[in-house]
Amino acid sequence: MLRTPAVSRGSLLARVPRSARLLTAAQFSTAAVASNSISTSAGFPRFLPSPTSFACRPQQRLLATFAKEDSFNIPVIDFFALVDPAAAPAQIDETSRKVAEAFKTSGFIYLKNHGIPQEQLKMTFDKSAEFFKLPIDIKDRLAWKDPRANRGYVSEGRERVTQATSAEEIAALREKNPDYKESMEIGNEFDPIHKNEWPEESEVPEFRATMLAFRKAADQLHLKVLKSIAIGLGLDAEYFEDKCNQEWHTLRLLHYPSVHVDKLKVEGSARAGEHSDYGSITLLFQDMVGGLEVQNPHTKEWIPAPPIEGTIVVNVGDLLSRWSNDELRSTVHRVKAPRTLKPTDTMTPARYSIAFFCNPNEHQLIETLPTAKGPSKYESVLAGDYLEKRLSETYA
C-alpha cells in the first residue's frame, strides 16, 4: 500500500503564502495543504479580522478555553498511521504527538488520509441535499422535540448557538439574530427510549441506510482520534475506548440557505453564531463554499478555516476540555459569509456541511484525567446530564 509521507514538525508551522490572501477557495485549499497549516502570529500572514465589535458581548462560557500566547495554528495532519493497521508504533506516536499538541494550542486540526472513502462522503452529502429539498410540511413532521433525545428536524431560526449563559439571554438573541440554517439530527439507532425521526423511504430513497452507514464510519474514526489523543497525553492508548464506545453521538446534517449578504453584516448575525461545541470532539465534513471561522483565543481575531479538499476539520469540545482540566482547548468558532465573495455579490451561496458531534457514553462520569496538570478546576459531572443542560438552553 502506498503511504503518504508524514507531515514533519517543521512543515506544521510552515507559513501560508502572503498571496493566499487573494486566492479563491480552491486555490487557498491547495496553498494550505502545501504549507500544512493555517497560521496567524507575529511574522505570519494575517487574514483581515471581522469588523464585528467585541464590546457589548453576552457573558462568555468559561468552558471555551483561552490561551496565553499570540501564535495560532491550524495544522494539516496526515492521519494515515492511525488508519493503517500495519503502521509502526513510532509513526503512531509521532502522529499522536502532533494531534495532542495542536489540540492544546488551537483546538482545531485538519485531518487528511482519515480513512472515510470519498464515495461514501459524496453519497451522504447527496442524500442530505435531497432531504433538505423536501417540502417544509414533511420536514416539520420530523421536528426536533426533546434535548435528551436530540433527534429530528430543526427549522431555520429555531436554534441559536452562542456562548451566552442563560436561557433567557439565548432566547433574546434568537429573536434578534437567529441562525440562518436548518438541520437534521440523527442519534443512535438502537437507543431503547429515544427514536430517530426518518422520512419515508419513498420521500428520500436510501436516506436511512446511508446515514446509518456514515454514522458507523464516523464513529470508528472518532475512536481513532481519541486513541491518538490518549497516546499524545501519555495515557494508555485505549483509555477512552470503554468510556466512549456506546455511539452516543449526534450526526447533524446542515443546510445554510442562500441569504442576502446584508443580513450577515448586522452586528451579532451569522449563519451559525459564535460558540464552542459541547461534547468530546467534533468531526466536520464541509462542501467547498466556506464560511467557517475560528477565533484566535489570544487576540480574539476571527481566522477563516476554509475547506481543504481531501481533509476534514476536527475540534475539541467543552466536555473533553473539561475532562483534560483545560489542557486541551475548546475554541470558539462561527459560520459567516465566505470571504471569497466578490464586492458585487448580493447573495451568499447555499452551503452544506455534516457535523458528527462525538460524546462520551451517557452515564460516563467526567472527572479530571489522571495525567492532567494542577488541581481539578471542575466538579465531576455525568456526560448525559451536562449535554442535556446545554442543549435545552440552545433550542426554542
Tab-separated table of C-alpha atoms in Angstrom, residues 28 32 35 40 43 59 107 110 125 128 134 183 219 257 267 287 294 313 327 368 373:
chain	number	residue	atom	x	y	z
A	28	PHE	CA	-6.415	28.615	-0.972
A	32	ALA	CA	-2.915	25.429	2.739
A	35	SER	CA	2.083	24.673	3.796
A	40	THR	CA	-1.544	33.722	12.448
A	43	GLY	CA	5.507	37.378	11.083
A	59	GLN	CA	-21.354	36.839	29.072
A	107	GLY	CA	-8.058	23.161	19.493
A	110	TYR	CA	-7.393	19.341	9.547
A	125	PHE	CA	-23.910	14.782	1.033
A	128	SER	CA	-28.564	15.282	2.794
A	134	LEU	CA	-38.372	18.162	0.801
A	183	SER	CA	-30.515	20.905	10.321
A	219	ASP	CA	-17.777	6.608	14.996
A	257	PRO	CA	-29.732	28.552	2.575
A	267	GLU	CA	-23.975	43.045	14.450
A	287	ASP	CA	-18.501	21.411	0.953
A	294	VAL	CA	-12.210	30.170	14.298
A	313	VAL	CA	-11.875	19.508	10.340
A	327	GLU	CA	-5.099	21.166	28.842
A	368	THR	CA	-10.164	15.146	35.643
A	373	LYS	CA	-1.747	19.147	35.417
